[in-house]
Amino acid sequence: MPNPDRISINSNDPNARRAEAFLNSWEEGFLSIGAKGGGYAFQSNVSGTRAELLFFDSYDKANQYGVKHFNPVTEQQRWNLNGCMLYVVSGNDPEKVASLASHFAGEE
């Protein structure tokens, strides 16, 4: 069910519109919980599942950052890339974490 409270990301990065579409089309709605270090963070208003989004100017830079800062991947925290956008999904429910990570990957 699409989110009635549409998420909008205040960024000129071309990946920001795609990220908005992913967030706004997931099964739960999100609230913005702030921006830090050039990234944006959102939390589901139902399960508390979190998505942190970071935008880079190259796939390689995004991947290097992910490897350095978000490994190892666990059931409660996953990260991956969609183009030059790095997304980190975390939460207490491994099924919700997997669902949202797959949603960002386009593997629905």
GROMACS .gro file of N, CA and C in nm:
model
  324
    1MET      N    1   0.085  -0.117   0.000
    1MET     CA    2   0.000   0.000   0.000
    1MET      C    3   0.090   0.123   0.000
    2PRO      N    4   0.073   0.213  -0.096
    2PRO     CA    5   0.156   0.333  -0.102
    2PRO      C    6   0.134   0.423   0.020
    3ASN      N    7   0.236   0.496   0.052
    3ASN     CA    8   0.237   0.586   0.167
    3ASN      C    9   0.156   0.713   0.137
    4PRO      N   10   0.054   0.744   0.218
    4PRO     CA   11  -0.022   0.866   0.193
    4PRO      C   12   0.056   0.992   0.229
    5ASP      N   13   0.155   0.981   0.317
    5ASP     CA   14   0.241   1.093   0.353
    5ASP      C   15   0.368   1.083   0.270
    6ARG      N   16   0.366   1.142   0.153
    6ARG     CA   17   0.475   1.126   0.056
    6ARG      C   18   0.607   1.179   0.110
    7ILE      N   19   0.712   1.098   0.093
    7ILE     CA   20   0.847   1.138   0.129
    7ILE      C   21   0.903   1.223   0.016
    8SER      N   22   0.969   1.330   0.052
    8SER     CA   23   1.038   1.415  -0.044
    8SER      C   24   1.180   1.435   0.007
    9ILE      N   25   1.278   1.415  -0.080
    9ILE     CA   26   1.419   1.430  -0.043
    9ILE      C   27   1.470   1.560  -0.104
   10ASN      N   28   1.516   1.649  -0.019
   10ASN     CA   29   1.563   1.780  -0.062
   10ASN      C   30   1.707   1.768  -0.113
   11SER      N   31   1.721   1.721  -0.236
   11SER     CA   32   1.852   1.701  -0.295
   11SER      C   33   1.841   1.716  -0.446
   12ASN      N   34   1.945   1.769  -0.507
   12ASN     CA   35   1.950   1.779  -0.653
   12ASN      C   36   2.011   1.655  -0.717
   13ASP      N   37   2.052   1.559  -0.635
   13ASP     CA   38   2.111   1.437  -0.689
   13ASP      C   39   2.008   1.365  -0.775
   14PRO      N   40   2.047   1.320  -0.894
   14PRO     CA   41   1.950   1.251  -0.981
   14PRO      C   42   1.892   1.123  -0.921
   15ASN      N   43   1.961   1.062  -0.826
   15ASN     CA   44   1.910   0.941  -0.763
   15ASN      C   45   1.805   0.970  -0.656
   16ALA      N   46   1.792   1.095  -0.616
   16ALA     CA   47   1.697   1.129  -0.509
   16ALA      C   48   1.553   1.099  -0.550
   17ARG      N   49   1.516   1.126  -0.674
   17ARG     CA   50   1.378   1.100  -0.718
   17ARG      C   51   1.349   0.949  -0.717
   18ARG      N   52   1.448   0.871  -0.756
   18ARG     CA   53   1.431   0.725  -0.754
   18ARG      C   54   1.417   0.675  -0.610
   19ALA      N   55   1.497   0.731  -0.520
   19ALA     CA   56   1.488   0.694  -0.379
   19ALA      C   57   1.351   0.729  -0.322
   20GLU      N   58   1.298   0.846  -0.357
   20GLU     CA   59   1.164   0.884  -0.314
   20GLU      C   60   1.061   0.782  -0.361
   21ALA      N   61   1.074   0.740  -0.487
   21ALA     CA   62   0.979   0.642  -0.541
   21ALA      C   63   0.986   0.510  -0.465
   22PHE      N   64   1.107   0.465  -0.432
   22PHE     CA   65   1.120   0.341  -0.355
   22PHE      C   66   1.054   0.355  -0.218
   23LEU      N   67   1.084   0.463  -0.148
   23LEU     CA   68   1.027   0.483  -0.015
   23LEU      C   69   0.875   0.496  -0.019
   24ASN      N   70   0.825   0.571  -0.116
   24ASN     CA   71   0.682   0.597  -0.123
   24ASN      C   72   0.600   0.479  -0.174
   25SER      N   73   0.666   0.377  -0.225
   25SER     CA   74   0.591   0.262  -0.277
   25SER      C   75   0.607   0.136  -0.193
   26TRP      N   76   0.681   0.144  -0.083
   26TRP     CA   77   0.696   0.025   0.002
   26TRP      C   78   0.569   0.004   0.081
   27GLU      N   79   0.552  -0.113   0.139
   27GLU     CA   80   0.429  -0.153   0.209
   27GLU      C   81   0.399  -0.071   0.334
   28GLU      N   82   0.496   0.000   0.389
   28GLU     CA   83   0.477   0.084   0.507
   28GLU      C   84   0.521   0.225   0.475
   29GLY      N   85   0.461   0.321   0.542
   29GLY     CA   86   0.500   0.460   0.524
   29GLY      C   87   0.623   0.494   0.606
   30PHE      N   88   0.688   0.605   0.571
   30PHE     CA   89   0.811   0.648   0.638
   30PHE      C   90   0.800   0.790   0.690
   31LEU      N   91   0.879   0.815   0.792
   31LEU     CA   92   0.900   0.949   0.844
   31LEU      C   93   1.048   0.981   0.827
   32SER      N   94   1.077   1.104   0.791
   32SER     CA   95   1.217   1.147   0.784
   32SER      C   96   1.269   1.160   0.926
   33ILE      N   97   1.386   1.103   0.952
   33ILE     CA   98   1.445   1.115   1.085
   33ILE      C   99   1.578   1.190   1.077
   34GLY      N  100   1.597   1.263   0.968
   34GLY     CA  101   1.712   1.352   0.960
   34GLY      C  102   1.810   1.319   0.850
   35ALA      N  103   1.901   1.412   0.834
   35ALA     CA  104   2.009   1.397   0.737
   35ALA      C  105   2.140   1.413   0.811
   36LYS      N  106   2.236   1.330   0.772
   36LYS     CA  107   2.368   1.342   0.835
   36LYS      C  108   2.475   1.302   0.736
   37GLY      N  109   2.583   1.372   0.736
   37GLY     CA  110   2.697   1.337   0.651
   37GLY      C  111   2.663   1.324   0.504
   38GLY      N  112   2.574   1.405   0.455
   38GLY     CA  113   2.536   1.397   0.315
   38GLY      C  114   2.434   1.290   0.285
   39GLY      N  115   2.385   1.223   0.388
   39GLY     CA  116   2.286   1.118   0.370
   39GLY      C  117   2.152   1.156   0.430
   40TYR      N  118   2.056   1.072   0.409
   40TYR     CA  119   1.920   1.094   0.456
   40TYR      C  120   1.873   0.968   0.527
   41ALA      N  121   1.799   0.984   0.636
   41ALA     CA  122   1.752   0.868   0.712
   41ALA      C  123   1.601   0.874   0.728
   42PHE      N  124   1.538   0.757   0.718
   42PHE     CA  125   1.394   0.744   0.727
   42PHE      C  126   1.361   0.623   0.813
   43GLN      N  127   1.249   0.631   0.881
   43GLN     CA  128   1.205   0.518   0.964
   43GLN      C  129   1.059   0.489   0.935
   44SER      N  130   1.030   0.360   0.919
   44SER     CA  131   0.892   0.317   0.898
   44SER      C  132   0.809   0.354   1.019
   45ASN      N  133   0.689   0.404   0.994
   45ASN     CA  134   0.602   0.441   1.105
   45ASN      C  135   0.521   0.321   1.157
   46VAL      N  136   0.545   0.201   1.104
   46VAL     CA  137   0.477   0.081   1.152
   46VAL      C  138   0.576  -0.011   1.224
   47SER      N  139   0.674  -0.062   1.152
   47SER     CA  140   0.767  -0.162   1.210
   47SER      C  141   0.896  -0.101   1.265
   48GLY      N  142   0.920   0.027   1.236
   48GLY     CA  143   1.044   0.089   1.281
   48GLY      C  144   1.164   0.057   1.194
   49THR      N  145   1.142  -0.008   1.081
   49THR     CA  146   1.251  -0.039   0.988
   49THR      C  147   1.309   0.092   0.937
   50ARG      N  148   1.443   0.099   0.934
   50ARG     CA  149   1.511   0.222   0.895
   50ARG      C  150   1.579   0.208   0.760
   51ALA      N  151   1.581   0.318   0.686
   51ALA     CA  152   1.656   0.325   0.561
   51ALA      C  153   1.743   0.449   0.565
   52GLU      N  154   1.872   0.429   0.545
   52GLU     CA  155   1.965   0.540   0.535
   52GLU      C  156   2.014   0.543   0.390
   53LEU      N  157   2.010   0.660   0.328
   53LEU     CA  158   2.046   0.674   0.188
   53LEU      C  159   2.163   0.770   0.175
   54LEU      N  160   2.263   0.729   0.100
   54LEU     CA  161   2.380   0.813   0.074
   54LEU      C  162   2.400   0.819  -0.077
   55PHE      N  163   2.422   0.939  -0.128
   55PHE     CA  164   2.438   0.958  -0.272
   55PHE      C  165   2.584   0.991  -0.304
   56PHE      N  166   2.639   0.922  -0.403
   56PHE     CA  167   2.778   0.939  -0.444
   56PHE      C  168   2.782   0.973  -0.592
   57ASP      N  169   2.900   1.018  -0.638
   57ASP     CA  170   2.913   1.051  -0.779
   57ASP      C  171   2.968   0.935  -0.862
   58SER      N  172   2.997   0.822  -0.797
   58SER     CA  173   3.037   0.703  -0.873
   58SER      C  174   3.000   0.577  -0.794
   59TYR      N  175   2.978   0.472  -0.870
   59TYR     CA  176   2.949   0.341  -0.811
   59TYR      C  177   3.065   0.295  -0.723
   60ASP      N  178   3.189   0.313  -0.773
   60ASP     CA  179   3.306   0.268  -0.699
   60ASP      C  180   3.320   0.336  -0.564
   61LYS      N  181   3.297   0.468  -0.559
   61LYS     CA  182   3.306   0.540  -0.432
   61LYS      C  183   3.198   0.491  -0.335
   62ALA      N  184   3.078   0.470  -0.387
   62ALA     CA  185   2.968   0.421  -0.302
   62ALA      C  186   3.001   0.283  -0.247
   63ASN      N  187   3.053   0.196  -0.331
   63ASN     CA  188   3.087   0.061  -0.289
   63ASN      C  189   3.200   0.061  -0.185
   64GLN      N  190   3.303   0.140  -0.208
   64GLN     CA  191   3.412   0.149  -0.112
   64GLN      C  192   3.362   0.197   0.024
   65TYR      N  193   3.274   0.295   0.024
   65TYR     CA  194   3.220   0.347   0.149
   65TYR      C  195   3.139   0.240   0.221
   66GLY      N  196   3.055   0.169   0.145
   66GLY     CA  197   2.975   0.062   0.204
   66GLY      C  198   3.058  -0.047   0.266
   67VAL      N  199   3.160  -0.091   0.195
   67VAL     CA  200   3.249  -0.197   0.246
   67VAL      C  201   3.317  -0.150   0.374
   68LYS      N  202   3.363  -0.026   0.375
   68LYS     CA  203   3.436   0.026   0.492
   68LYS      C  204   3.347   0.047   0.614
   69HIS      N  205   3.223   0.095   0.592
   69HIS     CA  206   3.140   0.139   0.704
   69HIS      C  207   3.024   0.047   0.742
   70PHE      N  208   2.983  -0.043   0.654
   70PHE     CA  209   2.860  -0.119   0.682
   70PHE      C  210   2.875  -0.270   0.677
   71ASN      N  211   2.995  -0.320   0.665
   71ASN     CA  212   3.016  -0.464   0.674
   71ASN      C  213   3.037  -0.502   0.818
   72PRO      N  214   2.998  -0.619   0.860
   72PRO     CA  215   2.935  -0.724   0.782
   72PRO      C  216   2.784  -0.704   0.773
   73VAL      N  217   2.727  -0.760   0.670
   73VAL     CA  218   2.583  -0.763   0.653
   73VAL      C  219   2.527  -0.866   0.751
   74THR      N  220   2.416  -0.833   0.815
   74THR     CA  221   2.351  -0.926   0.909
   74THR      C  222   2.202  -0.934   0.875
   75GLU      N  223   2.129  -1.015   0.947
   75GLU     CA  224   1.984  -1.021   0.927
   75GLU      C  225   1.915  -0.891   0.965
   76GLN      N  226   1.979  -0.815   1.054
   76GLN     CA  227   1.917  -0.692   1.101
   76GLN      C  228   1.977  -0.566   1.039
   77GLN      N  229   2.078  -0.581   0.954
   77GLN     CA  230   2.131  -0.468   0.879
   77GLN      C  231   2.190  -0.515   0.748
   78ARG      N  232   2.140  -0.457   0.641
   78ARG     CA  233   2.189  -0.489   0.507
   78ARG      C  234   2.218  -0.359   0.434
   79TRP      N  235   2.317  -0.364   0.349
   79TRP     CA  236   2.345  -0.250   0.263
   79TRP      C  237   2.371  -0.301   0.123
   80ASN      N  238   2.349  -0.212   0.027
   80ASN     CA  239   2.377  -0.245  -0.112
   80ASN      C  240   2.373  -0.116  -0.191
   81LEU      N  241   2.387  -0.129  -0.322
   81LEU     CA  242   2.388  -0.013  -0.410
   81LEU      C  243   2.279  -0.024  -0.515
   82ASN      N  244   2.227   0.090  -0.552
   82ASN     CA  245   2.138   0.102  -0.667
   82ASN      C  246   2.196   0.218  -0.746
   83GLY      N  247   2.274   0.186  -0.848
   83GLY     CA  248   2.349   0.290  -0.918
   83GLY      C  249   2.453   0.347  -0.822
   84CYS      N  250   2.456   0.480  -0.812
   84CYS     CA  251   2.550   0.548  -0.722
   84CYS      C  252   2.488   0.579  -0.587
   85MET      N  253   2.372   0.523  -0.560
   85MET     CA  254   2.306   0.542  -0.431
   85MET      C  255   2.335   0.421  -0.343
   86LEU      N  256   2.387   0.446  -0.225
   86LEU     CA  257   2.409   0.342  -0.126
   86LEU      C  258   2.291   0.345  -0.030
   87TYR      N  259   2.232   0.231  -0.004
   87TYR     CA  260   2.123   0.225   0.093
   87TYR      C  261   2.157   0.124   0.201
   88VAL      N  262   2.124   0.161   0.324
   88VAL     CA  263   2.144   0.076   0.440
   88VAL      C  264   2.008   0.057   0.504
   89VAL      N  265   1.967  -0.067   0.520
   89VAL     CA  266   1.838  -0.098   0.580
   89VAL      C  267   1.865  -0.171   0.711
   90SER      N  268   1.797  -0.128   0.816
   90SER     CA  269   1.816  -0.193   0.946
   90SER      C  270   1.685  -0.198   1.022
   91GLY      N  271   1.677  -0.290   1.116
   91GLY     CA  272   1.558  -0.302   1.197
   91GLY      C  273   1.560  -0.430   1.278
   92ASN      N  274   1.461  -0.445   1.364
   92ASN     CA  275   1.452  -0.563   1.451
   92ASN      C  276   1.388  -0.683   1.385
   93ASP      N  277   1.312  -0.662   1.277
   93ASP     CA  278   1.242  -0.769   1.208
   93ASP      C  279   1.319  -0.807   1.081
   94PRO      N  280   1.391  -0.920   1.082
   94PRO     CA  281   1.470  -0.959   0.965
   94PRO      C  282   1.390  -0.969   0.835
   95GLU      N  283   1.263  -1.008   0.844
   95GLU     CA  284   1.180  -1.017   0.723
   95GLU      C  285   1.153  -0.879   0.664
   96LYS      N  286   1.130  -0.780   0.748
   96LYS     CA  287   1.108  -0.643   0.700
   96LYS      C  288   1.237  -0.585   0.643
   97VAL      N  289   1.349  -0.613   0.709
   97VAL     CA  290   1.478  -0.566   0.659
   97VAL      C  291   1.504  -0.625   0.520
   98ALA      N  292   1.483  -0.754   0.505
   98ALA     CA  293   1.503  -0.819   0.375
   98ALA      C  294   1.406  -0.764   0.270
   99SER      N  295   1.282  -0.741   0.310
   99SER     CA  296   1.182  -0.690   0.217
   99SER      C  297   1.219  -0.551   0.165
  100LEU      N  298   1.258  -0.462   0.256
  100LEU     CA  299   1.292  -0.326   0.213
  100LEU      C  300   1.421  -0.324   0.133
  101ALA      N  301   1.520  -0.402   0.173
  101ALA     CA  302   1.645  -0.409   0.096
  101ALA      C  303   1.618  -0.461  -0.045
  102SER      N  304   1.533  -0.561  -0.058
  102SER     CA  305   1.498  -0.613  -0.190
  102SER      C  306   1.420  -0.511  -0.271
  103HIS      N  307   1.337  -0.434  -0.204
  103HIS     CA  308   1.261  -0.329  -0.271
  103HIS      C  309   1.355  -0.226  -0.334
  104PHE      N  310   1.456  -0.184  -0.259
  104PHE     CA  311   1.555  -0.089  -0.313
  104PHE      C  312   1.638  -0.151  -0.425
  105ALA      N  313   1.660  -0.281  -0.418
  105ALA     CA  314   1.738  -0.348  -0.521
  105ALA      C  315   1.655  -0.375  -0.647
  106GLY      N  316   1.524  -0.362  -0.634
  106GLY     CA  317   1.438  -0.390  -0.748
  106GLY      C  318   1.407  -0.537  -0.762
  107GLU      N  319   1.417  -0.613  -0.653
  107GLU     CA  320   1.395  -0.757  -0.656
  107GLU      C  321   1.266  -0.793  -0.586
  108GLU      N  322   1.157  -0.734  -0.629
  108GLU     CA  323   1.028  -0.762  -0.563
  108GLU      C  324   0.968  -0.891  -0.613
   0.00000   0.00000   0.00000
